[in-house]
Coordinates of C-alpha atoms in Angstrom, one line a residue:
Chain A
M27 CA 5.4 45.0 31.4
F28 CA 4.0 48.1 33.0
S29 CA 0.7 48.7 34.7
S30 CA -2.3 50.1 32.9
S31 CA -2.3 53.3 35.0
S32 CA 1.1 54.3 33.6
S33 CA 0.0 54.2 30.0
P34 CA -0.2 57.4 28.1
P35 CA -4.0 58.3 28.1
W36 CA -4.3 58.5 24.3
L37 CA -2.9 55.0 23.9
R38 CA -5.5 53.6 26.2
T39 CA -8.2 55.5 24.5
V40 CA -7.1 54.3 21.1
S41 CA -7.0 50.6 22.2
L42 CA -10.3 50.7 24.0
G43 CA -11.7 52.5 20.9
V44 CA -10.5 49.7 18.7
G45 CA -12.0 47.2 21.0
A46 CA -15.3 49.0 20.9
I47 CA -15.3 49.3 17.1
L48 CA -14.6 45.6 16.8
A49 CA -17.4 44.7 19.2
S50 CA -19.8 47.0 17.3
V51 CA -19.0 45.3 13.9
F52 CA -20.0 42.0 15.4
A53 CA -23.1 43.5 17.1
F54 CA -24.1 45.2 13.8
I55 CA -24.0 42.1 11.6
L56 CA -25.5 39.8 14.2
F57 CA -28.3 42.3 14.9
S58 CA -29.1 42.8 11.2
A59 CA -29.2 39.0 10.6
L60 CA -31.5 38.5 13.5
A61 CA -33.8 41.3 12.4
A62 CA -33.9 39.8 8.9
L63 CA -34.7 36.4 10.3
L64 CA -37.6 37.8 12.3
R65 CA -38.9 40.0 9.5
G66 CA -38.8 37.2 6.9
V67 CA -40.7 34.4 8.5
E68 CA -42.9 34.0 5.4
W69 CA -39.9 33.8 3.1
E70 CA -38.8 30.5 4.5
F71 CA -35.0 31.2 4.7
F72 CA -34.3 27.7 5.7
G73 CA -36.2 26.2 2.8
A74 CA -34.7 24.2 0.0
V75 CA -35.8 26.4 -2.9
W76 CA -34.1 29.6 -4.0
S77 CA -36.3 31.2 -6.6
P78 CA -36.8 35.0 -6.2
R79 CA -39.4 35.1 -9.0
E80 CA -41.7 32.8 -6.9
E81 CA -40.8 34.7 -3.7
K82 CA -38.9 31.7 -2.4
F83 CA -35.7 32.6 -0.6
G84 CA -34.4 29.3 0.8
L85 CA -30.8 29.4 1.8
L86 CA -30.4 25.7 2.3
P87 CA -28.7 25.0 -1.0
M88 CA -26.1 27.6 -0.2
I89 CA -25.5 26.3 3.3
Y90 CA -25.1 22.8 1.8
G91 CA -22.8 24.1 -0.9
S92 CA -20.6 26.0 1.6
L93 CA -20.3 22.9 3.9
I94 CA -19.6 20.3 1.3
L95 CA -17.2 22.5 -0.6
S96 CA -15.2 23.5 2.5
F97 CA -15.1 20.0 3.9
S98 CA -14.0 18.4 0.6
A99 CA -11.3 21.1 0.1
L100 CA -10.2 20.7 3.7
A101 CA -9.9 16.9 3.4
L102 CA -7.8 17.2 0.3
G103 CA -5.8 20.1 1.5
W104 CA -5.1 18.7 5.0
V105 CA -3.7 15.4 3.6
L106 CA -1.5 17.4 1.3
S107 CA -0.4 19.6 4.1
L108 CA 0.5 16.6 6.3
G109 CA 2.6 15.2 3.5
C110 CA 4.3 18.5 2.9
C111 CA 4.9 19.0 6.6
C112 CA 6.5 15.5 6.9
T113 CA 8.8 16.5 4.0
L114 CA 9.8 19.6 5.8
R115 CA 10.5 17.8 9.0
G116 CA 13.0 15.3 7.7
L117 CA 11.2 12.7 5.6
G118 CA 12.5 14.2 2.4
P119 CA 16.0 15.2 1.3
R120 CA 17.3 18.5 2.5
W121 CA 17.2 20.3 -0.8
L122 CA 13.5 19.3 -1.4
A123 CA 12.6 20.6 2.0
K124 CA 14.3 23.9 1.3
I125 CA 12.6 24.4 -2.0
L126 CA 9.3 23.4 -0.6
L127 CA 9.6 25.8 2.4
T128 CA 10.5 28.7 0.1
S129 CA 7.6 27.8 -2.3
L130 CA 5.1 27.6 0.5
R131 CA 6.1 30.9 1.9
F132 CA 5.8 32.4 -1.5
M133 CA 2.4 30.8 -1.9
T134 CA 1.0 32.7 1.0
A135 CA 1.5 35.8 -1.0
I136 CA -0.4 34.7 -4.1
P137 CA -3.7 36.6 -4.2
T138 CA -6.8 34.5 -4.2
V139 CA -8.1 36.2 -7.3
V140 CA -4.9 35.2 -9.2
Y141 CA -5.5 31.5 -8.2
G142 CA -9.0 31.9 -9.5
F143 CA -8.0 33.6 -12.7
A144 CA -5.4 31.0 -13.5
A145 CA -7.8 28.2 -12.7
V146 CA -10.5 29.6 -15.0
F147 CA -8.2 29.3 -18.0
L148 CA -6.1 26.3 -16.9
L149 CA -8.1 23.9 -14.7
V150 CA -11.6 24.5 -15.9
P151 CA -10.8 23.6 -19.6
V152 CA -9.1 20.5 -18.4
I153 CA -12.1 19.4 -16.4
R154 CA -14.4 20.3 -19.3
S155 CA -12.5 18.2 -21.8
A156 CA -12.0 15.3 -19.4
F157 CA -15.4 15.0 -18.0
G158 CA -17.7 17.1 -20.2
G159 CA -20.0 19.7 -18.8
S160 CA -19.0 23.4 -18.4
G161 CA -16.1 22.6 -16.1
F162 CA -17.3 25.2 -13.6
S163 CA -17.9 22.8 -10.8
W164 CA -17.6 21.7 -7.2
L165 CA -14.4 19.8 -8.3
A166 CA -12.7 22.9 -9.7
A167 CA -13.4 25.0 -6.7
A168 CA -12.4 22.3 -4.2
V169 CA -9.1 21.6 -5.9
M170 CA -8.1 25.3 -5.9
L171 CA -9.4 25.9 -2.4
A172 CA -7.3 22.9 -1.2
L173 CA -4.2 24.2 -2.9
Q174 CA -4.7 27.7 -1.5
G175 CA -5.1 26.3 2.0
V176 CA -2.0 24.2 1.9
P177 CA 0.6 26.8 2.9
A178 CA -1.1 28.2 6.0
M179 CA -1.9 24.7 7.3
T180 CA 1.5 23.3 6.5
L181 CA 3.3 26.2 8.2
T182 CA 1.2 26.0 11.3
M183 CA 1.7 22.2 11.5
D184 CA 5.4 22.7 10.9
G185 CA 5.8 25.1 13.7
A186 CA 4.1 22.8 16.2
L187 CA 5.9 19.7 15.0
Q188 CA 9.3 21.4 15.2
S189 CA 8.9 22.4 18.9
I190 CA 7.8 18.8 19.8
E191 CA 10.6 17.4 17.8
E192 CA 13.1 19.6 19.7
Q193 CA 11.6 18.5 23.1
T194 CA 11.9 14.8 22.3
S195 CA 14.9 14.5 20.0
L196 CA 17.5 13.7 22.7
T197 CA 15.3 10.9 24.2
A198 CA 14.5 9.5 20.8
A199 CA 18.2 9.5 19.8
A200 CA 19.1 7.8 23.0
L201 CA 16.5 5.1 22.2
G202 CA 18.1 4.6 18.9
L203 CA 15.2 5.7 16.8
T204 CA 15.9 6.9 13.3
P205 CA 14.6 10.3 12.3
V206 CA 11.8 8.7 10.3
Q207 CA 10.8 6.5 13.2
H208 CA 11.0 9.4 15.6
L209 CA 8.6 11.5 13.4
T210 CA 6.2 8.6 12.8
W211 CA 5.9 7.1 16.2
V212 CA 6.7 10.0 18.6
V213 CA 6.2 13.4 17.1
L214 CA 3.1 12.9 15.1
P215 CA 1.1 11.1 17.8
A216 CA 2.2 13.8 20.3
S217 CA 1.0 16.6 18.1
K218 CA -2.5 15.5 17.4
K219 CA -3.9 18.6 18.9
W220 CA -2.0 20.8 16.6
L221 CA -2.9 18.8 13.5
L222 CA -6.5 19.3 14.6
S223 CA -6.1 23.0 15.1
S224 CA -4.5 23.4 11.7
A225 CA -7.5 21.6 10.2
L226 CA -9.7 24.1 12.0
L227 CA -7.8 26.9 10.5
G228 CA -8.1 25.4 7.0
Y229 CA -11.8 24.9 7.5
G230 CA -12.4 28.5 8.6
R231 CA -10.5 29.8 5.6
A232 CA -12.1 27.5 3.1
L233 CA -15.6 28.4 4.3
G234 CA -14.9 32.1 4.3
D235 CA -13.3 32.3 0.9
T236 CA -15.4 34.1 -1.7
L237 CA -13.4 34.5 -4.9
L238 CA -12.6 30.9 -5.7
P239 CA -16.2 29.6 -5.3
I240 CA -17.6 32.6 -7.2
M241 CA -15.2 32.2 -10.0
L242 CA -15.0 28.4 -10.3
A243 CA -18.0 26.7 -8.8
G244 CA -20.6 27.8 -11.3
N245 CA -23.0 29.3 -8.7
A246 CA -26.2 27.4 -9.4
P247 CA -28.3 27.3 -6.3
Q248 CA -28.8 23.6 -6.1
F249 CA -27.8 20.5 -4.1
A250 CA -24.8 19.3 -6.0
A251 CA -24.6 15.5 -5.8
S252 CA -21.5 14.8 -7.9
P253 CA -18.2 16.8 -7.9
L254 CA -18.9 17.7 -11.5
E255 CA -22.0 19.6 -10.7
S256 CA -22.2 23.3 -10.1
L257 CA -22.9 24.7 -6.6
R258 CA -23.2 28.0 -4.8
T259 CA -21.7 28.9 -1.5
L260 CA -23.0 31.4 1.1
T261 CA -20.1 33.7 0.4
A262 CA -20.6 33.6 -3.4
H263 CA -24.3 34.2 -2.8
I264 CA -23.6 37.4 -0.9
G265 CA -21.3 38.7 -3.6
L266 CA -23.5 37.8 -6.5
T267 CA -26.9 38.9 -5.1
L268 CA -25.7 42.1 -3.5
S269 CA -24.1 43.4 -6.7
T270 CA -27.4 43.1 -8.5
G271 CA -28.9 45.6 -6.1
A272 CA -31.8 43.4 -5.1
G273 CA -34.2 44.4 -2.3
G274 CA -36.8 42.8 -0.1
G275 CA -36.5 39.1 0.6
E276 CA -33.2 38.8 -1.3
R277 CA -31.6 41.6 0.7
S278 CA -32.8 40.0 3.9
S279 CA -31.5 36.6 2.9
L280 CA -28.1 38.1 2.4
L281 CA -28.1 39.6 5.9
L282 CA -28.9 36.2 7.3
A283 CA -26.2 34.5 5.1
G284 CA -23.7 37.1 6.5
G285 CA -24.8 36.3 10.1
L286 CA -24.4 32.6 9.5
L287 CA -20.9 33.1 8.2
L288 CA -20.0 35.3 11.1
V289 CA -21.3 32.8 13.7
N290 CA -19.4 30.0 12.0
S291 CA -16.2 32.0 12.0
M292 CA -16.7 32.9 15.7
I293 CA -17.2 29.3 16.6
V294 CA -14.0 28.4 14.7
S295 CA -11.9 31.1 16.4
L296 CA -13.2 30.3 19.9
T297 CA -12.5 26.6 19.4
A298 CA -9.0 27.4 18.1
R299 CA -8.4 29.6 21.1
A300 CA -9.6 26.9 23.5
L301 CA -7.4 24.3 21.8
A302 CA -4.4 26.6 21.9
G303 CA -5.0 27.5 25.6
R304 CA -4.4 24.0 26.8
G305 CA -1.3 21.8 26.8
P306 CA 2.3 22.7 26.0
A307 CA 3.0 25.8 24.0
A308 CA 4.2 25.5 20.4
Chain B
M23 CA 10.4 -0.5 7.9
R24 CA 6.9 -0.7 9.0
K25 CA 3.8 0.0 6.9
R26 CA 3.0 3.3 8.6
E27 CA 6.5 4.7 8.0
M28 CA 6.4 3.6 4.4
S29 CA 3.0 5.2 3.7
L30 CA 4.0 8.4 5.4
L31 CA 7.1 8.5 3.3
L32 CA 5.1 8.0 0.2
L33 CA 2.6 10.6 1.2
S34 CA 5.2 13.2 1.9
R35 CA 7.0 12.7 -1.3
L36 CA 3.8 12.7 -3.4
S37 CA 2.3 15.7 -1.8
A38 CA 5.5 17.7 -2.0
L39 CA 5.9 16.9 -5.7
L40 CA 2.2 17.6 -6.3
V41 CA 2.2 21.0 -4.6
L42 CA 5.5 22.0 -6.3
G43 CA 4.3 20.7 -9.6
V44 CA 1.0 22.5 -9.6
L45 CA 2.6 25.7 -8.3
G46 CA 5.2 25.5 -11.0
G47 CA 2.6 24.9 -13.7
L48 CA 0.5 27.7 -12.5
L49 CA 3.3 30.2 -12.4
A50 CA 4.7 29.1 -15.8
F51 CA 1.2 29.5 -17.3
L52 CA 0.8 33.0 -15.9
I53 CA 4.3 34.1 -16.9
S54 CA 4.1 32.6 -20.3
R55 CA 0.8 34.4 -21.0
G56 CA 1.3 37.5 -19.0
G57 CA 5.0 38.1 -19.5
P58 CA 4.8 39.1 -23.2
V59 CA 2.2 41.8 -22.6
L60 CA 4.1 43.4 -19.7
G61 CA 5.2 46.8 -20.9
K62 CA 4.2 50.4 -21.5
E63 CA 1.1 49.5 -23.5
L64 CA -0.3 47.2 -20.7
F65 CA -0.5 50.1 -18.3
F66 CA -1.2 53.1 -20.6
G67 CA -2.7 51.6 -23.7
D68 CA -2.2 54.1 -26.5
T69 CA -2.2 57.2 -24.3
P70 CA 1.2 58.9 -23.9
P71 CA 2.5 57.7 -20.4
L72 CA 3.4 61.1 -19.1
E73 CA 0.0 62.6 -19.8
A74 CA -1.6 59.5 -18.3
L75 CA 0.5 59.7 -15.2
L76 CA -0.4 63.4 -14.7
G77 CA -4.1 62.6 -15.3
L78 CA -4.3 64.9 -18.3
R79 CA -5.8 62.3 -20.6
P80 CA -7.9 59.3 -19.6
V81 CA -6.6 55.8 -20.2
W82 CA -9.2 53.5 -21.8
N83 CA -7.3 50.4 -22.7
G84 CA -4.7 50.1 -20.0
L85 CA -4.3 49.1 -16.4
W86 CA -3.2 52.5 -15.1
P87 CA -6.5 53.5 -13.6
A88 CA -6.7 50.2 -11.7
V89 CA -3.1 50.5 -10.5
A90 CA -3.7 54.0 -9.4
G91 CA -6.9 53.0 -7.7
T92 CA -5.2 50.2 -5.8
L93 CA -2.3 52.4 -4.7
F94 CA -4.6 55.2 -3.5
L95 CA -6.8 52.6 -1.7
L96 CA -3.7 51.2 0.1
L97 CA -2.6 54.7 1.2
L98 CA -6.1 55.4 2.6
T99 CA -6.4 52.1 4.3
M100 CA -3.1 52.5 6.0
A101 CA -4.1 56.0 7.0
F102 CA -7.0 54.5 8.8
A103 CA -5.3 51.4 10.2
V104 CA -1.7 52.2 11.1
L105 CA -2.2 54.3 14.2
P106 CA -4.9 52.2 15.9
G107 CA -3.2 49.0 14.9
I108 CA 0.2 49.9 16.3
G109 CA -1.3 51.7 19.3
C110 CA -3.4 48.8 20.2
G111 CA -0.5 46.4 19.8
V112 CA 1.7 48.5 22.0
Y113 CA -1.0 48.8 24.6
L114 CA -1.6 45.0 24.6
S115 CA 2.0 44.1 25.1
C116 CA 3.1 46.9 27.5
F117 CA 0.2 48.3 29.5
A118 CA -3.0 46.3 29.4
S119 CA -4.3 44.8 32.7
P120 CA -4.9 41.0 32.5
R121 CA -8.6 41.6 32.1
E122 CA -8.2 44.1 29.3
K123 CA -5.7 41.8 27.7
Y124 CA -8.1 38.9 27.7
W125 CA -11.0 40.9 26.1
L126 CA -8.9 42.8 23.6
S127 CA -7.1 39.8 22.4
L128 CA -10.3 37.9 22.2
A129 CA -11.8 40.6 20.0
V130 CA -8.7 40.7 17.8
D131 CA -8.8 36.9 17.4
L132 CA -12.4 36.9 16.5
L133 CA -11.9 39.7 14.0
A134 CA -9.0 37.9 12.4
G135 CA -11.3 35.0 11.5
I136 CA -14.0 37.1 9.8
P137 CA -14.5 36.2 6.2
S138 CA -13.7 39.2 4.1
I139 CA -17.0 39.1 2.3
V140 CA -18.7 39.6 5.7
M141 CA -16.6 42.7 6.2
G142 CA -17.7 43.9 2.8
L143 CA -21.3 43.2 3.8
F144 CA -20.7 45.2 7.0
G145 CA -19.5 48.2 4.9
F146 CA -22.6 47.9 2.7
L147 CA -24.9 47.8 5.7
L148 CA -23.0 50.7 7.3
I149 CA -23.5 53.0 4.3
I150 CA -27.2 52.1 4.2
F151 CA -27.5 52.9 7.9
L152 CA -25.7 56.2 7.4
R153 CA -27.9 57.1 4.5
R154 CA -31.0 56.7 6.7
T155 CA -29.5 58.7 9.5
L156 CA -26.6 61.1 9.1
L157 CA -25.6 61.2 5.4
P158 CA -28.6 61.0 3.1
R159 CA -26.3 61.3 0.1
G160 CA -23.7 58.8 1.1
S161 CA -22.7 56.1 -1.3
T162 CA -20.2 53.3 -1.6
G163 CA -16.8 54.4 -2.6
M164 CA -13.1 54.7 -1.9
L165 CA -13.5 56.0 1.7
L166 CA -15.9 53.2 2.7
A167 CA -13.8 50.5 1.0
A168 CA -10.6 51.8 2.8
F169 CA -12.4 51.8 6.1
C170 CA -13.5 48.2 5.8
L171 CA -10.1 47.1 4.5
A172 CA -8.6 48.8 7.5
L173 CA -10.8 46.8 9.8
L174 CA -9.8 43.7 7.9
V175 CA -6.1 44.2 8.3
L176 CA -6.1 45.6 11.8
P177 CA -5.6 42.2 13.4
S178 CA -2.4 41.4 11.5
L179 CA -1.0 44.9 12.5
I180 CA -1.9 44.4 16.1
V181 CA -0.5 40.9 16.3
A182 CA 2.7 41.9 14.5
T183 CA 3.3 44.9 16.8
R184 CA 2.6 42.9 19.9
S185 CA 4.8 40.0 19.0
S186 CA 7.6 42.2 17.9
L187 CA 7.6 44.0 21.3
E188 CA 7.2 40.7 23.2
A189 CA 10.2 39.2 21.3
L190 CA 12.5 41.8 22.8
P191 CA 14.8 40.6 25.6
D192 CA 14.0 41.6 29.2
S193 CA 17.5 43.0 29.6
L194 CA 16.5 46.0 27.5
L195 CA 13.7 46.9 29.8
L196 CA 15.9 46.4 32.9
A197 CA 18.7 48.5 31.5
A198 CA 16.2 51.3 30.7
E199 CA 14.8 51.0 34.2
A200 CA 18.3 51.1 35.8
L201 CA 19.1 54.3 33.9
G202 CA 16.1 55.9 35.4
F203 CA 13.9 56.2 32.2
S204 CA 10.3 56.9 32.7
R205 CA 7.8 54.5 31.2
G206 CA 7.0 56.8 28.3
Q207 CA 10.7 57.4 27.6
T208 CA 11.5 53.6 27.7
L209 CA 8.8 53.0 25.2
R210 CA 9.7 55.8 22.9
H211 CA 13.5 55.7 23.0
V212 CA 14.2 52.0 23.7
L213 CA 11.4 49.6 22.9
L214 CA 9.8 51.1 19.8
P215 CA 13.1 51.7 18.0
A216 CA 14.3 48.2 18.9
A217 CA 11.1 46.6 17.6
G218 CA 10.7 49.0 14.7
Q219 CA 11.7 46.5 11.9
G220 CA 9.2 44.0 13.1
I221 CA 6.4 46.5 13.3
L222 CA 7.3 47.7 9.8
G223 CA 7.2 44.1 8.7
G224 CA 3.7 43.9 10.1
V225 CA 2.7 47.0 8.1
M226 CA 4.0 45.4 4.9
L227 CA 2.0 42.2 5.6
A228 CA -1.1 44.3 6.2
L229 CA -0.5 46.1 2.9
G230 CA -0.2 42.8 1.1
R231 CA -3.5 41.6 2.5
A232 CA -5.3 44.8 1.6
A233 CA -3.8 44.8 -1.9
E234 CA -5.1 41.3 -2.7
D235 CA -8.5 41.4 -1.1
T236 CA -11.3 41.5 -3.6
A237 CA -14.4 40.5 -1.7
V238 CA -14.5 43.7 0.4
I239 CA -14.0 46.1 -2.4
M240 CA -16.5 44.2 -4.6
L241 CA -19.3 45.2 -2.2
T242 CA -18.0 48.7 -1.2
G243 CA -17.5 50.5 -4.5
A244 CA -15.1 48.9 -6.9
V245 CA -16.3 49.0 -10.5
A246 CA -15.0 47.9 -13.8
S247 CA -14.4 51.3 -15.3
A248 CA -14.3 54.5 -13.5
G249 CA -11.1 56.1 -14.7
L250 CA -8.6 57.5 -12.2
P251 CA -9.8 57.8 -8.7
G252 CA -11.8 61.0 -8.6
G253 CA -12.2 61.6 -4.9
L254 CA -12.8 60.1 -1.5
T255 CA -16.5 59.1 -2.1
S256 CA -16.3 58.2 -5.8
K257 CA -16.3 54.7 -7.2
F258 CA -12.9 53.4 -8.2
E259 CA -11.1 50.8 -10.2
A260 CA -8.7 48.3 -8.5
L261 CA -6.4 45.6 -9.7
P262 CA -7.9 42.6 -8.0
F263 CA -11.4 43.6 -9.1
A264 CA -10.2 44.1 -12.7
I265 CA -8.8 40.6 -12.6
Y266 CA -12.0 39.1 -11.3
Y267 CA -14.1 41.1 -13.8
T268 CA -11.9 40.1 -16.8
A269 CA -12.2 36.4 -15.9
A270 CA -15.9 36.6 -16.1
Q271 CA -16.6 39.2 -18.7
Y272 CA -13.8 39.6 -21.1
A273 CA -14.9 40.5 -24.6
D274 CA -11.8 40.0 -26.8
R275 CA -8.3 38.8 -26.9
A276 CA -6.8 42.1 -25.9
E277 CA -8.9 42.3 -22.7
L278 CA -7.9 38.8 -21.8
D279 CA -4.2 39.6 -22.3
R280 CA -4.7 42.6 -20.1
G281 CA -6.2 40.3 -17.5
Y282 CA -3.1 38.1 -17.5
G283 CA -0.9 41.1 -17.3
A284 CA -3.0 42.4 -14.3
A285 CA -2.7 39.0 -12.6
L286 CA 1.1 39.1 -13.0
V287 CA 1.4 42.7 -11.7
L288 CA -0.7 42.0 -8.7
L289 CA 1.3 38.8 -8.0
C290 CA 4.5 40.8 -8.1
L291 CA 3.1 43.5 -5.9
S292 CA 1.9 41.2 -3.1
G293 CA 4.9 38.9 -3.5
G294 CA 7.2 42.0 -3.1
L295 CA 5.4 43.2 0.0
L296 CA 5.5 39.8 1.6
F297 CA 9.2 39.4 0.9
L298 CA 9.9 42.8 2.4
S299 CA 7.9 41.9 5.5
W300 CA 9.7 38.6 5.8
R301 CA 13.1 40.3 5.5
L302 CA 12.3 42.9 8.1
Q303 CA 11.0 40.4 10.6
R304 CA 13.9 38.1 10.2
N305 CA 16.3 41.0 10.8
L306 CA 14.5 41.7 14.0
E307 CA 14.9 38.1 15.2
R308 CA 18.5 38.0 14.2
R309 CA 19.3 41.1 16.1
W310 CA 17.6 40.2 19.4
K311 CA 17.5 36.4 19.6
G312 CA 20.6 35.5 17.7
V313 CA 18.7 33.1 15.5
R314 CA 21.2 31.7 13.0

């Protein structure tokens, strides 16, 4: 609107200060992670065994845990979101869409820790009695992560689909398409990019979440092969190990885990920006 | 009807019902278990409420210390975040040169994606760094937690401020220009009041985010029992941490019931904040865009 020279000086200072603080947060974490990596060559951070007693600090089980948990939660959550979004965009009756929209908006306000708390006493016992074991498992964490991710993904998809629907509705009506046909054959194929970017958003959130994995996944540092086994994510690993006040190799492995999470979230944000930068605005 | 339409229809109905069903079940469960314990005893235990509120007598078996900790934390977080957040949003939408805009909004986008546990780790590293250099006696506590939470909610404040200002019609700016207002006057007397509700909505949203976040405070000074917040650098109790802790470590039925109560209270707090924010932002849209 105005030029930068006309800005009140304090406003400019504040903004550039904010920018500088943000940059230094990134630099600080990345630098610590790098230093830990260099210092801890003999600790084999990318090894497969986590056993502090034997001085083995391999992060691979946690990296594996983070990846499989977030991808499984994403797969489930994304499909649910697509379904919900179609309901909102006219595949379901009006009243259902209205209820669903209100509920989804409300769901964005539910604290993660409340989801976790409810699941510990509701979902985990169900899994325990149905499949045996302790119930604290990949499955429990994935289901809750998927549910928690649905509102954000659905609302993003919905915004994009709505704008494309508005752009094409006259033409579609002129061609004699029913609303269902319009959505299925025109709007959805045209909004592939937005469906992808909502999946990216869901992935970033699922991987970055701490409370659900820490409360529900059982936290055993192992390579879980079935959904009923326990696993530990990078985020849970940071939370668990830091609160025990560990030092040495454990401390260094945490810094590295933080660095990995940060790099991952940066890649996700940059990809999302690149996706949003191209094509029609939504 | 073709196959693809049918399957989409089926998927949409199924997932809508599934999400609604699970949400309903979850809420019903929480309310049925947490509802009955809501009351004076939940917050204050067997301490007289007035004395507990004034801090004359400690509360051992109630949520009051955690509630007070959370409220105090929110206050402190906003003291850190509001001015830079709104200032940065105003600068981005009104004054920044294209290059500054690019870099600032990139930084904000990147920050918005940071997992909150990483922000907690940052706080932890920061205090270790400070201990080695400037503050040999520094420790994790309220001030550090509020600082990290402020960093965490800055992006939502900045984005809300920026988009509220950018949603205003050009005619406002033109009218102010035609009346001979200076830039500062336009901003102070025309643009900010016009966008005020949206900005306030952003503050509510940020409050909601700060209230529910557990990962940051877990690493920066929240503990299970600390009594009322004692000062800026002391450890503190907070609602989300109390819920997390109860789920893992509850000893008896009474503690578990308190956990349900705490979950319900936190849910109402963040639900209320979100609702306020939504109302405020909708008012703004109605006023300037004539939406509905």
